[in-house]
Protein backbone atom coordinates (compact mmCIF):
# COMPACT_ATOMS: atom_id res chain seq x y z
CA UNK A 1 0.00 0.00 0.00
CA UNK A 2 1.27 3.44 -0.92
CA UNK A 3 0.21 6.17 1.45
CA UNK A 4 -1.04 9.08 -0.63
CA UNK A 5 1.20 12.11 -0.56
CA UNK A 6 4.12 12.86 1.68
CA UNK A 7 2.62 12.11 5.08
CA UNK A 8 3.68 14.30 7.99
CA UNK A 9 2.24 14.75 11.46
CA UNK A 10 0.43 17.89 10.23
CA UNK A 11 -1.98 15.56 8.45
CA UNK A 12 -2.94 13.79 11.68
CA UNK A 13 -6.22 14.73 13.38
CA UNK A 14 -6.45 17.02 16.38
CA UNK A 15 -5.41 15.01 19.46
CA UNK A 16 -6.55 17.51 22.08
CA UNK A 17 -7.94 15.68 25.08
CA UNK A 18 -6.04 12.48 24.35
CA UNK A 19 -3.18 11.13 26.43
CA UNK A 20 -0.08 9.43 25.06
CA UNK A 21 2.79 7.61 26.76
CA UNK A 22 6.06 7.42 24.83
CA UNK A 23 8.82 5.24 26.25
CA UNK A 24 12.43 6.23 25.78
CA UNK A 25 11.39 9.81 24.99
CA UNK A 26 14.30 11.78 26.44
CA UNK A 27 16.08 11.82 23.07
CA UNK A 28 16.24 10.40 19.56
CA UNK A 29 13.15 8.83 18.02
CA UNK A 30 11.14 8.89 21.25
CA UNK A 31 11.61 12.63 21.67
CA UNK A 32 10.62 13.27 18.04
CA UNK A 33 7.50 11.13 18.47
CA UNK A 34 6.55 12.96 21.66
CA UNK A 35 7.14 16.29 19.93
CA UNK A 36 4.97 15.31 16.98
CA UNK A 37 2.08 14.17 19.17
CA UNK A 38 2.34 17.38 21.21
CA UNK A 39 2.02 19.50 18.07
CA UNK A 40 -1.40 17.89 17.51
CA UNK A 41 -2.54 18.75 21.02
CA UNK A 42 -2.04 15.45 22.83
CA UNK A 43 -1.05 15.34 26.48
CA UNK A 44 2.29 13.58 26.23
CA UNK A 45 3.98 11.68 29.05
CA UNK A 46 7.66 11.21 28.22
CA UNK A 47 9.35 8.34 30.03
CA UNK A 48 12.94 7.36 30.64
CA UNK A 49 15.43 6.41 33.32
CA UNK A 50 17.25 9.74 33.65
CA UNK A 51 15.25 12.50 35.34
CA UNK A 52 17.73 15.21 34.32
CA UNK A 53 17.51 14.22 30.65
CA UNK A 54 13.75 14.02 31.02
CA UNK A 55 13.55 17.56 32.36
CA UNK A 56 15.69 18.83 29.49
CA UNK A 57 13.54 16.99 26.95
CA UNK A 58 10.34 18.49 28.32
CA UNK A 59 11.92 21.96 28.35
CA UNK A 60 13.06 21.56 24.74
CA UNK A 61 9.64 20.28 23.69
CA UNK A 62 7.86 23.21 25.30
CA UNK A 63 10.27 25.61 23.62
CA UNK A 64 9.16 24.14 20.28
CA UNK A 65 5.46 23.86 21.14
CA UNK A 66 4.51 26.74 23.40
CA UNK A 67 1.19 25.32 24.59
CA UNK A 68 2.45 21.75 24.89
CA UNK A 69 0.99 19.57 27.61
CA UNK A 70 4.02 17.44 28.39
CA UNK A 71 5.54 15.86 31.46
CA UNK A 72 8.37 13.48 32.28
CA UNK A 73 7.70 10.34 34.30
CA UNK A 74 10.49 7.94 35.37
CA UNK A 75 10.33 4.44 33.97
CA UNK A 76 13.03 1.78 33.77
CA UNK A 77 11.98 -0.95 31.35
CA UNK A 78 14.82 -3.13 32.65
CA UNK A 79 12.94 -3.49 35.94
CA UNK A 80 9.55 -5.17 36.36
CA UNK A 81 9.20 -3.37 39.68
CA UNK A 82 9.67 0.02 37.99
CA UNK A 83 7.15 -0.94 35.32
CA UNK A 84 4.57 -1.94 37.96
CA UNK A 85 5.16 1.29 39.89
CA UNK A 86 4.76 3.34 36.72
CA UNK A 87 1.50 1.56 35.87
CA UNK A 88 0.12 2.17 39.37
CA UNK A 89 1.10 5.84 39.23
CA UNK A 90 -0.50 6.30 35.82
CA UNK A 91 -3.71 4.66 37.03
CA UNK A 92 -3.88 7.18 39.87
CA UNK A 93 -3.68 10.12 37.47
CA UNK A 94 -5.90 8.87 34.63
CA UNK A 95 -8.34 6.07 33.89
CA UNK A 96 -7.82 6.43 30.15
CA UNK A 97 -4.80 6.06 27.89
CA UNK A 98 -5.26 6.72 24.19
CA UNK A 99 -1.79 6.00 22.79
CA UNK A 100 1.11 3.87 24.01
CA UNK A 101 4.31 4.03 21.97
CA UNK A 102 6.67 1.21 22.94
CA UNK A 103 9.87 2.82 21.66
CA UNK A 104 12.65 2.57 24.26
CA UNK A 105 15.53 0.30 23.43
CA UNK A 106 19.10 -0.83 23.94
CA UNK A 107 21.21 -1.72 20.90
CA UNK A 108 24.02 -4.28 20.72
CA UNK A 109 25.32 -4.12 24.28
CA UNK A 110 28.97 -5.29 23.85
CA UNK A 111 28.96 -7.45 26.96
CA UNK A 112 26.09 -9.63 28.06
CA UNK A 113 24.26 -7.78 30.79
CA UNK A 114 21.10 -8.56 32.74
CA UNK A 115 18.09 -6.56 33.81
CA UNK A 116 17.09 -6.31 37.45
CA UNK A 117 15.04 -9.49 36.95
CA UNK A 118 17.79 -11.55 35.33
CA UNK A 119 16.78 -11.17 31.69
CA UNK A 120 19.35 -10.50 28.97
CA UNK A 121 19.42 -6.70 28.78
CA UNK A 122 18.21 -6.24 25.20
CA UNK A 123 15.50 -8.90 25.27
CA UNK A 124 14.41 -7.73 28.71
CA UNK A 125 14.34 -4.01 27.93
CA UNK A 126 13.31 -3.87 24.29
CA UNK A 127 10.72 -6.61 24.42
CA UNK A 128 9.76 -8.09 27.80
CA UNK A 129 9.56 -4.68 29.48
CA UNK A 130 7.17 -3.43 26.83
CA UNK A 131 5.14 -6.65 26.96
CA UNK A 132 4.65 -6.18 30.71
CA UNK A 133 3.92 -2.46 30.35
CA UNK A 134 1.28 -3.07 27.70
CA UNK A 135 -0.38 -5.74 29.80
CA UNK A 136 -0.54 -3.55 32.89
CA UNK A 137 -1.88 -0.56 30.93
CA UNK A 138 -4.44 -2.53 28.94
CA UNK A 139 -7.41 -1.51 31.15
CA UNK A 140 -6.71 2.20 30.55
CA UNK A 141 -6.12 1.60 26.85
CA UNK A 142 -9.44 -0.19 26.47
CA UNK A 143 -11.27 2.73 28.07
CA UNK A 144 -10.11 5.14 25.37
CA UNK A 145 -13.02 6.61 23.40
CA UNK A 146 -11.80 5.15 20.12
CA UNK A 147 -9.95 2.24 21.68
CA UNK A 148 -6.34 2.62 22.76
CA UNK A 149 -3.60 2.36 20.16
CA UNK A 150 -0.42 0.42 20.96
CA UNK A 151 2.55 1.09 18.70
CA UNK A 152 5.45 -1.36 18.84
CA UNK A 153 8.71 -0.08 17.37
CA UNK A 154 10.54 -2.79 15.46
CA UNK A 155 13.58 -2.50 13.20
CA UNK A 156 15.01 -3.66 9.90
CA UNK A 157 17.21 -5.80 12.17
CA UNK A 158 14.18 -8.07 12.63
CA UNK A 159 14.90 -9.54 9.20
CA UNK A 160 18.05 -11.17 10.61
CA UNK A 161 16.40 -12.12 13.89
CA UNK A 162 15.21 -15.45 15.21
CA UNK A 163 13.61 -16.41 18.50
CA UNK A 164 15.98 -18.82 20.24
CA UNK A 165 13.62 -20.43 22.76
CA UNK A 166 16.37 -22.71 24.08
CA UNK A 167 18.50 -19.68 24.99
CA UNK A 168 16.30 -16.57 25.03
CA UNK A 169 18.54 -14.88 27.58
CA UNK A 170 21.79 -15.55 25.72
CA UNK A 171 23.33 -17.41 28.66
CA UNK A 172 24.97 -20.11 26.55
CA UNK A 173 25.89 -18.01 23.57
CA UNK A 174 25.75 -14.22 23.44
CA UNK A 175 26.14 -12.07 20.34
CA UNK A 176 25.42 -8.31 20.72
CA UNK A 177 23.76 -7.92 17.34
CA UNK A 178 21.96 -11.28 17.37
CA UNK A 179 20.43 -10.38 20.74
CA UNK A 180 19.29 -7.03 19.34
CA UNK A 181 17.83 -8.70 16.24
CA UNK A 182 15.93 -11.19 18.40
CA UNK A 183 14.48 -8.43 20.57
CA UNK A 184 13.27 -6.42 17.57
CA UNK A 185 11.78 -9.48 15.89
CA UNK A 186 9.99 -10.20 19.17
CA UNK A 187 8.53 -6.67 19.15
CA UNK A 188 7.12 -7.19 15.68
CA UNK A 189 5.75 -10.64 16.49
CA UNK A 190 4.14 -9.16 19.61
CA UNK A 191 2.45 -6.36 17.65
CA UNK A 192 0.94 -8.82 15.19
CA UNK A 193 -0.14 -11.29 17.87
CA UNK A 194 -1.59 -8.52 20.05
CA UNK A 195 -3.77 -7.52 17.11
CA UNK A 196 -4.97 -11.11 16.64
CA UNK A 197 -5.70 -11.56 20.34
CA UNK A 198 -7.45 -8.19 20.60
CA UNK A 199 -9.70 -8.96 17.65
CA UNK A 200 -10.54 -12.49 18.77
CA UNK A 201 -11.42 -11.27 22.26
CA UNK A 202 -13.28 -8.15 21.16
CA UNK A 203 -10.92 -5.80 22.97
CA UNK A 204 -11.24 -2.09 22.20
CA UNK A 205 -7.54 -1.92 21.39
CA UNK A 206 -5.54 -1.32 18.21
CA UNK A 207 -2.07 -2.77 17.68
CA UNK A 208 0.20 -1.30 15.01
CA UNK A 209 3.94 -1.70 14.35
CA UNK A 210 6.48 0.60 12.74
CA UNK A 211 10.18 0.86 12.08
CA UNK A 212 12.29 4.01 11.50
CA UNK A 213 14.54 2.70 8.75
CA UNK A 214 18.12 3.78 9.29
CA UNK A 215 17.63 6.73 11.62
CA UNK A 216 20.67 8.65 12.82
CA UNK A 217 20.23 8.51 16.59
CA UNK A 218 22.53 7.91 19.54
CA UNK A 219 21.48 4.26 19.75
CA UNK A 220 22.71 3.64 16.20
CA UNK A 221 25.89 5.69 15.92
CA UNK A 222 27.36 5.84 19.42
CA UNK A 223 30.74 4.28 20.09
CA UNK A 224 31.36 1.70 22.80
CA UNK A 225 34.30 1.79 25.18
CA UNK A 226 33.83 -1.83 26.24
CA UNK A 227 36.26 -4.47 24.93
CA UNK A 228 35.16 -5.82 21.54
CA UNK A 229 36.26 -8.56 19.19
CA UNK A 230 37.35 -7.90 15.63
CA UNK A 231 34.00 -8.93 14.11
CA UNK A 232 32.06 -6.72 16.50
CA UNK A 233 34.35 -3.73 15.88
CA UNK A 234 33.85 -4.13 12.14
CA UNK A 235 30.07 -4.46 12.56
CA UNK A 236 29.87 -1.32 14.68
CA UNK A 237 31.96 0.64 12.22
CA UNK A 238 29.78 -0.50 9.33
CA UNK A 239 26.66 0.49 11.26
CA UNK A 240 28.03 3.98 11.99
CA UNK A 241 29.22 4.58 8.44
CA UNK A 242 26.09 3.12 6.87
CA UNK A 243 23.65 5.05 9.02
CA UNK A 244 25.48 8.32 8.42
CA UNK A 245 25.80 7.83 4.67
CA UNK A 246 22.50 6.15 3.83
CA UNK A 247 20.26 6.92 6.79
CA UNK A 248 17.90 9.74 7.65
CA UNK A 249 17.37 12.11 10.54
CA UNK A 250 15.62 11.13 13.76
CA UNK A 251 12.75 13.43 12.76
CA UNK A 252 12.28 11.54 9.48
CA UNK A 253 12.70 8.19 11.22
CA UNK A 254 9.92 9.10 13.64
CA UNK A 255 7.36 9.64 10.88
CA UNK A 256 6.36 5.98 10.42
CA UNK A 257 5.98 5.69 14.19
CA UNK A 258 3.85 8.83 14.31
CA UNK A 259 1.77 7.51 11.42
CA UNK A 260 1.17 4.28 13.35
CA UNK A 261 0.28 6.27 16.47
CA UNK A 262 -1.94 9.00 15.06
CA UNK A 263 -3.05 8.47 11.45
CA UNK A 264 -6.62 7.24 10.95
CA UNK A 265 -5.33 5.38 7.88
CA UNK A 266 -3.05 3.14 9.97
CA UNK A 267 -4.73 -0.24 10.04
CA UNK A 268 -4.86 -2.68 12.91
CA UNK A 269 -2.07 -5.21 12.49
CA UNK A 270 -0.29 -2.92 10.03
CA UNK A 271 3.46 -2.39 9.80
CA UNK A 272 4.88 0.91 8.55
CA UNK A 273 8.31 2.22 7.61
CA UNK A 274 10.17 4.37 5.08
CA UNK A 275 9.39 3.68 1.43
CA UNK A 276 12.84 4.26 -0.07
CA UNK A 277 15.33 1.66 -1.21
CA UNK A 278 15.70 -1.10 1.34
CA UNK A 279 13.22 0.76 3.58
CA UNK A 280 16.22 2.65 4.96
CA UNK A 281 14.81 6.14 4.39
CA UNK A 282 12.01 7.96 2.60
CA UNK A 283 8.32 8.70 2.90
CA UNK A 284 6.00 6.60 5.04
CA UNK A 285 4.61 3.46 3.48
CA UNK A 286 3.56 -0.06 4.45
CA UNK A 287 6.63 -2.09 5.37
CA UNK A 288 7.42 -5.66 4.40
CA UNK A 289 7.11 -8.21 7.18
CA UNK A 290 9.88 -10.79 7.65
CA UNK A 291 8.53 -14.32 7.09
CA UNK A 292 9.67 -15.47 10.55
CA UNK A 293 7.39 -12.82 12.12
CA UNK A 294 4.35 -14.53 10.60
CA UNK A 295 4.83 -17.93 12.23
CA UNK A 296 1.75 -18.37 14.42
CA UNK A 297 3.16 -21.20 16.53
CA UNK A 298 6.22 -19.09 17.36
CA UNK A 299 4.00 -16.10 18.17
CA UNK A 300 1.81 -18.09 20.55
CA UNK A 301 4.77 -19.73 22.24
CA UNK A 302 6.52 -16.39 22.67
CA UNK A 303 3.35 -14.88 24.15
CA UNK A 304 3.03 -17.74 26.65
CA UNK A 305 6.71 -17.58 27.63
CA UNK A 306 6.47 -13.79 28.03
CA UNK A 307 3.50 -14.07 30.38
CA UNK A 308 5.40 -16.60 32.48
CA UNK A 309 8.63 -14.59 32.60
CA UNK A 310 7.01 -11.24 33.41
CA UNK A 311 4.17 -12.49 35.58
CA UNK A 312 1.81 -10.32 33.53
CA UNK A 313 -1.16 -12.11 31.96
CA UNK A 314 -2.08 -10.17 28.85
CA UNK A 315 -4.79 -12.50 27.56
GROMACS .gro file of C-alpha atoms in nm:
model
  315
    1UNK     CA    1   0.000   0.000   0.000
    2UNK     CA    2   0.127   0.344  -0.092
    3UNK     CA    3   0.021   0.617   0.145
    4UNK     CA    4  -0.104   0.908  -0.063
    5UNK     CA    5   0.120   1.211  -0.056
    6UNK     CA    6   0.412   1.286   0.168
    7UNK     CA    7   0.262   1.211   0.508
    8UNK     CA    8   0.368   1.430   0.799
    9UNK     CA    9   0.224   1.475   1.146
   10UNK     CA   10   0.043   1.789   1.023
   11UNK     CA   11  -0.198   1.556   0.845
   12UNK     CA   12  -0.294   1.379   1.168
   13UNK     CA   13  -0.622   1.473   1.338
   14UNK     CA   14  -0.645   1.702   1.638
   15UNK     CA   15  -0.541   1.501   1.946
   16UNK     CA   16  -0.655   1.751   2.208
   17UNK     CA   17  -0.794   1.568   2.508
   18UNK     CA   18  -0.604   1.248   2.435
   19UNK     CA   19  -0.318   1.113   2.643
   20UNK     CA   20  -0.008   0.943   2.506
   21UNK     CA   21   0.279   0.761   2.676
   22UNK     CA   22   0.606   0.742   2.483
   23UNK     CA   23   0.882   0.524   2.625
   24UNK     CA   24   1.243   0.623   2.578
   25UNK     CA   25   1.139   0.981   2.499
   26UNK     CA   26   1.430   1.178   2.644
   27UNK     CA   27   1.608   1.182   2.307
   28UNK     CA   28   1.624   1.040   1.956
   29UNK     CA   29   1.315   0.883   1.802
   30UNK     CA   30   1.114   0.889   2.125
   31UNK     CA   31   1.161   1.263   2.167
   32UNK     CA   32   1.062   1.327   1.804
   33UNK     CA   33   0.750   1.113   1.847
   34UNK     CA   34   0.655   1.296   2.166
   35UNK     CA   35   0.714   1.629   1.993
   36UNK     CA   36   0.497   1.531   1.698
   37UNK     CA   37   0.208   1.417   1.917
   38UNK     CA   38   0.234   1.738   2.121
   39UNK     CA   39   0.202   1.950   1.807
   40UNK     CA   40  -0.140   1.789   1.751
   41UNK     CA   41  -0.254   1.875   2.102
   42UNK     CA   42  -0.204   1.545   2.283
   43UNK     CA   43  -0.105   1.534   2.648
   44UNK     CA   44   0.229   1.358   2.623
   45UNK     CA   45   0.398   1.168   2.905
   46UNK     CA   46   0.766   1.121   2.822
   47UNK     CA   47   0.935   0.834   3.003
   48UNK     CA   48   1.294   0.736   3.064
   49UNK     CA   49   1.543   0.641   3.332
   50UNK     CA   50   1.725   0.974   3.365
   51UNK     CA   51   1.525   1.250   3.534
   52UNK     CA   52   1.773   1.521   3.432
   53UNK     CA   53   1.751   1.422   3.065
   54UNK     CA   54   1.375   1.402   3.102
   55UNK     CA   55   1.355   1.756   3.236
   56UNK     CA   56   1.569   1.883   2.949
   57UNK     CA   57   1.354   1.699   2.695
   58UNK     CA   58   1.034   1.849   2.832
   59UNK     CA   59   1.192   2.196   2.835
   60UNK     CA   60   1.306   2.156   2.474
   61UNK     CA   61   0.964   2.028   2.369
   62UNK     CA   62   0.786   2.321   2.530
   63UNK     CA   63   1.027   2.561   2.362
   64UNK     CA   64   0.916   2.414   2.028
   65UNK     CA   65   0.546   2.386   2.114
   66UNK     CA   66   0.451   2.674   2.340
   67UNK     CA   67   0.119   2.532   2.459
   68UNK     CA   68   0.245   2.175   2.489
   69UNK     CA   69   0.099   1.957   2.761
   70UNK     CA   70   0.402   1.744   2.839
   71UNK     CA   71   0.554   1.586   3.146
   72UNK     CA   72   0.837   1.348   3.228
   73UNK     CA   73   0.770   1.034   3.430
   74UNK     CA   74   1.049   0.794   3.537
   75UNK     CA   75   1.033   0.444   3.397
   76UNK     CA   76   1.303   0.178   3.377
   77UNK     CA   77   1.198  -0.095   3.135
   78UNK     CA   78   1.482  -0.313   3.265
   79UNK     CA   79   1.294  -0.349   3.594
   80UNK     CA   80   0.955  -0.517   3.636
   81UNK     CA   81   0.920  -0.337   3.968
   82UNK     CA   82   0.967   0.002   3.799
   83UNK     CA   83   0.715  -0.094   3.532
   84UNK     CA   84   0.457  -0.194   3.796
   85UNK     CA   85   0.516   0.129   3.989
   86UNK     CA   86   0.476   0.334   3.672
   87UNK     CA   87   0.150   0.156   3.587
   88UNK     CA   88   0.012   0.217   3.937
   89UNK     CA   89   0.110   0.584   3.923
   90UNK     CA   90  -0.050   0.630   3.582
   91UNK     CA   91  -0.371   0.466   3.703
   92UNK     CA   92  -0.388   0.718   3.987
   93UNK     CA   93  -0.368   1.012   3.747
   94UNK     CA   94  -0.590   0.887   3.463
   95UNK     CA   95  -0.834   0.607   3.389
   96UNK     CA   96  -0.782   0.643   3.015
   97UNK     CA   97  -0.480   0.606   2.789
   98UNK     CA   98  -0.526   0.672   2.419
   99UNK     CA   99  -0.179   0.600   2.279
  100UNK     CA  100   0.111   0.387   2.401
  101UNK     CA  101   0.431   0.403   2.197
  102UNK     CA  102   0.667   0.121   2.294
  103UNK     CA  103   0.987   0.282   2.166
  104UNK     CA  104   1.265   0.257   2.426
  105UNK     CA  105   1.553   0.030   2.343
  106UNK     CA  106   1.910  -0.083   2.394
  107UNK     CA  107   2.121  -0.172   2.090
  108UNK     CA  108   2.402  -0.428   2.072
  109UNK     CA  109   2.532  -0.412   2.428
  110UNK     CA  110   2.897  -0.529   2.385
  111UNK     CA  111   2.896  -0.745   2.696
  112UNK     CA  112   2.609  -0.963   2.806
  113UNK     CA  113   2.426  -0.778   3.079
  114UNK     CA  114   2.110  -0.856   3.274
  115UNK     CA  115   1.809  -0.656   3.381
  116UNK     CA  116   1.709  -0.631   3.745
  117UNK     CA  117   1.504  -0.949   3.695
  118UNK     CA  118   1.779  -1.155   3.533
  119UNK     CA  119   1.678  -1.117   3.169
  120UNK     CA  120   1.935  -1.050   2.897
  121UNK     CA  121   1.942  -0.670   2.878
  122UNK     CA  122   1.821  -0.624   2.520
  123UNK     CA  123   1.550  -0.890   2.527
  124UNK     CA  124   1.441  -0.773   2.871
  125UNK     CA  125   1.434  -0.401   2.793
  126UNK     CA  126   1.331  -0.387   2.429
  127UNK     CA  127   1.072  -0.661   2.442
  128UNK     CA  128   0.976  -0.809   2.780
  129UNK     CA  129   0.956  -0.468   2.948
  130UNK     CA  130   0.717  -0.343   2.683
  131UNK     CA  131   0.514  -0.665   2.696
  132UNK     CA  132   0.465  -0.618   3.071
  133UNK     CA  133   0.392  -0.246   3.035
  134UNK     CA  134   0.128  -0.307   2.770
  135UNK     CA  135  -0.038  -0.574   2.980
  136UNK     CA  136  -0.054  -0.355   3.289
  137UNK     CA  137  -0.188  -0.056   3.093
  138UNK     CA  138  -0.444  -0.253   2.894
  139UNK     CA  139  -0.741  -0.151   3.115
  140UNK     CA  140  -0.671   0.220   3.055
  141UNK     CA  141  -0.612   0.160   2.685
  142UNK     CA  142  -0.944  -0.019   2.647
  143UNK     CA  143  -1.127   0.273   2.807
  144UNK     CA  144  -1.011   0.514   2.537
  145UNK     CA  145  -1.302   0.661   2.340
  146UNK     CA  146  -1.180   0.515   2.012
  147UNK     CA  147  -0.995   0.224   2.168
  148UNK     CA  148  -0.634   0.262   2.276
  149UNK     CA  149  -0.360   0.236   2.016
  150UNK     CA  150  -0.042   0.042   2.096
  151UNK     CA  151   0.255   0.109   1.870
  152UNK     CA  152   0.545  -0.136   1.884
  153UNK     CA  153   0.871  -0.008   1.737
  154UNK     CA  154   1.054  -0.279   1.546
  155UNK     CA  155   1.358  -0.250   1.320
  156UNK     CA  156   1.501  -0.366   0.990
  157UNK     CA  157   1.721  -0.580   1.217
  158UNK     CA  158   1.418  -0.807   1.263
  159UNK     CA  159   1.490  -0.954   0.920
  160UNK     CA  160   1.805  -1.117   1.061
  161UNK     CA  161   1.640  -1.212   1.389
  162UNK     CA  162   1.521  -1.545   1.521
  163UNK     CA  163   1.361  -1.641   1.850
  164UNK     CA  164   1.598  -1.882   2.024
  165UNK     CA  165   1.362  -2.043   2.276
  166UNK     CA  166   1.637  -2.271   2.408
  167UNK     CA  167   1.850  -1.968   2.499
  168UNK     CA  168   1.630  -1.657   2.503
  169UNK     CA  169   1.854  -1.488   2.758
  170UNK     CA  170   2.179  -1.555   2.572
  171UNK     CA  171   2.333  -1.741   2.866
  172UNK     CA  172   2.497  -2.011   2.655
  173UNK     CA  173   2.589  -1.801   2.357
  174UNK     CA  174   2.575  -1.422   2.344
  175UNK     CA  175   2.614  -1.207   2.034
  176UNK     CA  176   2.542  -0.831   2.072
  177UNK     CA  177   2.376  -0.792   1.734
  178UNK     CA  178   2.196  -1.128   1.737
  179UNK     CA  179   2.043  -1.038   2.074
  180UNK     CA  180   1.929  -0.703   1.934
  181UNK     CA  181   1.783  -0.870   1.624
  182UNK     CA  182   1.593  -1.119   1.840
  183UNK     CA  183   1.448  -0.843   2.057
  184UNK     CA  184   1.327  -0.642   1.757
  185UNK     CA  185   1.178  -0.948   1.589
  186UNK     CA  186   0.999  -1.020   1.917
  187UNK     CA  187   0.853  -0.667   1.915
  188UNK     CA  188   0.712  -0.719   1.568
  189UNK     CA  189   0.575  -1.064   1.649
  190UNK     CA  190   0.414  -0.916   1.961
  191UNK     CA  191   0.245  -0.636   1.765
  192UNK     CA  192   0.094  -0.882   1.519
  193UNK     CA  193  -0.014  -1.129   1.787
  194UNK     CA  194  -0.159  -0.852   2.005
  195UNK     CA  195  -0.377  -0.752   1.711
  196UNK     CA  196  -0.497  -1.111   1.664
  197UNK     CA  197  -0.570  -1.156   2.034
  198UNK     CA  198  -0.745  -0.819   2.060
  199UNK     CA  199  -0.970  -0.896   1.765
  200UNK     CA  200  -1.054  -1.249   1.877
  201UNK     CA  201  -1.142  -1.127   2.226
  202UNK     CA  202  -1.328  -0.815   2.116
  203UNK     CA  203  -1.092  -0.580   2.297
  204UNK     CA  204  -1.124  -0.209   2.220
  205UNK     CA  205  -0.754  -0.192   2.139
  206UNK     CA  206  -0.554  -0.132   1.821
  207UNK     CA  207  -0.207  -0.277   1.768
  208UNK     CA  208   0.020  -0.130   1.501
  209UNK     CA  209   0.394  -0.170   1.435
  210UNK     CA  210   0.648   0.060   1.274
  211UNK     CA  211   1.018   0.086   1.208
  212UNK     CA  212   1.229   0.401   1.150
  213UNK     CA  213   1.454   0.270   0.875
  214UNK     CA  214   1.812   0.378   0.929
  215UNK     CA  215   1.763   0.673   1.162
  216UNK     CA  216   2.067   0.865   1.282
  217UNK     CA  217   2.023   0.851   1.659
  218UNK     CA  218   2.253   0.791   1.954
  219UNK     CA  219   2.148   0.426   1.975
  220UNK     CA  220   2.271   0.364   1.620
  221UNK     CA  221   2.589   0.569   1.592
  222UNK     CA  222   2.736   0.584   1.942
  223UNK     CA  223   3.074   0.428   2.009
  224UNK     CA  224   3.136   0.170   2.280
  225UNK     CA  225   3.430   0.179   2.518
  226UNK     CA  226   3.383  -0.183   2.624
  227UNK     CA  227   3.626  -0.447   2.493
  228UNK     CA  228   3.516  -0.582   2.154
  229UNK     CA  229   3.626  -0.856   1.919
  230UNK     CA  230   3.735  -0.790   1.563
  231UNK     CA  231   3.400  -0.893   1.411
  232UNK     CA  232   3.206  -0.672   1.650
  233UNK     CA  233   3.435  -0.373   1.588
  234UNK     CA  234   3.385  -0.413   1.214
  235UNK     CA  235   3.007  -0.446   1.256
  236UNK     CA  236   2.987  -0.132   1.468
  237UNK     CA  237   3.196   0.064   1.222
  238UNK     CA  238   2.978  -0.050   0.933
  239UNK     CA  239   2.666   0.049   1.126
  240UNK     CA  240   2.803   0.398   1.199
  241UNK     CA  241   2.922   0.458   0.844
  242UNK     CA  242   2.609   0.312   0.687
  243UNK     CA  243   2.365   0.505   0.902
  244UNK     CA  244   2.548   0.832   0.842
  245UNK     CA  245   2.580   0.783   0.467
  246UNK     CA  246   2.250   0.615   0.383
  247UNK     CA  247   2.026   0.692   0.679
  248UNK     CA  248   1.790   0.974   0.765
  249UNK     CA  249   1.737   1.211   1.054
  250UNK     CA  250   1.562   1.113   1.376
  251UNK     CA  251   1.275   1.343   1.276
  252UNK     CA  252   1.228   1.154   0.948
  253UNK     CA  253   1.270   0.819   1.122
  254UNK     CA  254   0.992   0.910   1.364
  255UNK     CA  255   0.736   0.964   1.088
  256UNK     CA  256   0.636   0.598   1.042
  257UNK     CA  257   0.598   0.569   1.419
  258UNK     CA  258   0.385   0.883   1.431
  259UNK     CA  259   0.177   0.751   1.142
  260UNK     CA  260   0.117   0.428   1.335
  261UNK     CA  261   0.028   0.627   1.647
  262UNK     CA  262  -0.194   0.900   1.506
  263UNK     CA  263  -0.305   0.847   1.145
  264UNK     CA  264  -0.662   0.724   1.095
  265UNK     CA  265  -0.533   0.538   0.788
  266UNK     CA  266  -0.305   0.314   0.997
  267UNK     CA  267  -0.473  -0.024   1.004
  268UNK     CA  268  -0.486  -0.268   1.291
  269UNK     CA  269  -0.207  -0.521   1.249
  270UNK     CA  270  -0.029  -0.292   1.003
  271UNK     CA  271   0.346  -0.239   0.980
  272UNK     CA  272   0.488   0.091   0.855
  273UNK     CA  273   0.831   0.222   0.761
  274UNK     CA  274   1.017   0.437   0.508
  275UNK     CA  275   0.939   0.368   0.143
  276UNK     CA  276   1.284   0.426  -0.007
  277UNK     CA  277   1.533   0.166  -0.121
  278UNK     CA  278   1.570  -0.110   0.134
  279UNK     CA  279   1.322   0.076   0.358
  280UNK     CA  280   1.622   0.265   0.496
  281UNK     CA  281   1.481   0.614   0.439
  282UNK     CA  282   1.201   0.796   0.260
  283UNK     CA  283   0.832   0.870   0.290
  284UNK     CA  284   0.600   0.660   0.504
  285UNK     CA  285   0.461   0.346   0.348
  286UNK     CA  286   0.356  -0.006   0.445
  287UNK     CA  287   0.663  -0.209   0.537
  288UNK     CA  288   0.742  -0.566   0.440
  289UNK     CA  289   0.711  -0.821   0.718
  290UNK     CA  290   0.988  -1.079   0.765
  291UNK     CA  291   0.853  -1.432   0.709
  292UNK     CA  292   0.967  -1.547   1.055
  293UNK     CA  293   0.739  -1.282   1.212
  294UNK     CA  294   0.435  -1.453   1.060
  295UNK     CA  295   0.483  -1.793   1.223
  296UNK     CA  296   0.175  -1.837   1.442
  297UNK     CA  297   0.316  -2.120   1.653
  298UNK     CA  298   0.622  -1.909   1.736
  299UNK     CA  299   0.400  -1.610   1.817
  300UNK     CA  300   0.181  -1.809   2.055
  301UNK     CA  301   0.477  -1.973   2.224
  302UNK     CA  302   0.652  -1.639   2.267
  303UNK     CA  303   0.335  -1.488   2.415
  304UNK     CA  304   0.303  -1.774   2.665
  305UNK     CA  305   0.671  -1.758   2.763
  306UNK     CA  306   0.647  -1.379   2.803
  307UNK     CA  307   0.350  -1.407   3.038
  308UNK     CA  308   0.540  -1.660   3.248
  309UNK     CA  309   0.863  -1.459   3.260
  310UNK     CA  310   0.701  -1.124   3.341
  311UNK     CA  311   0.417  -1.249   3.558
  312UNK     CA  312   0.181  -1.032   3.353
  313UNK     CA  313  -0.116  -1.211   3.196
  314UNK     CA  314  -0.208  -1.017   2.885
  315UNK     CA  315  -0.479  -1.250   2.756
   0.00000   0.00000   0.00000
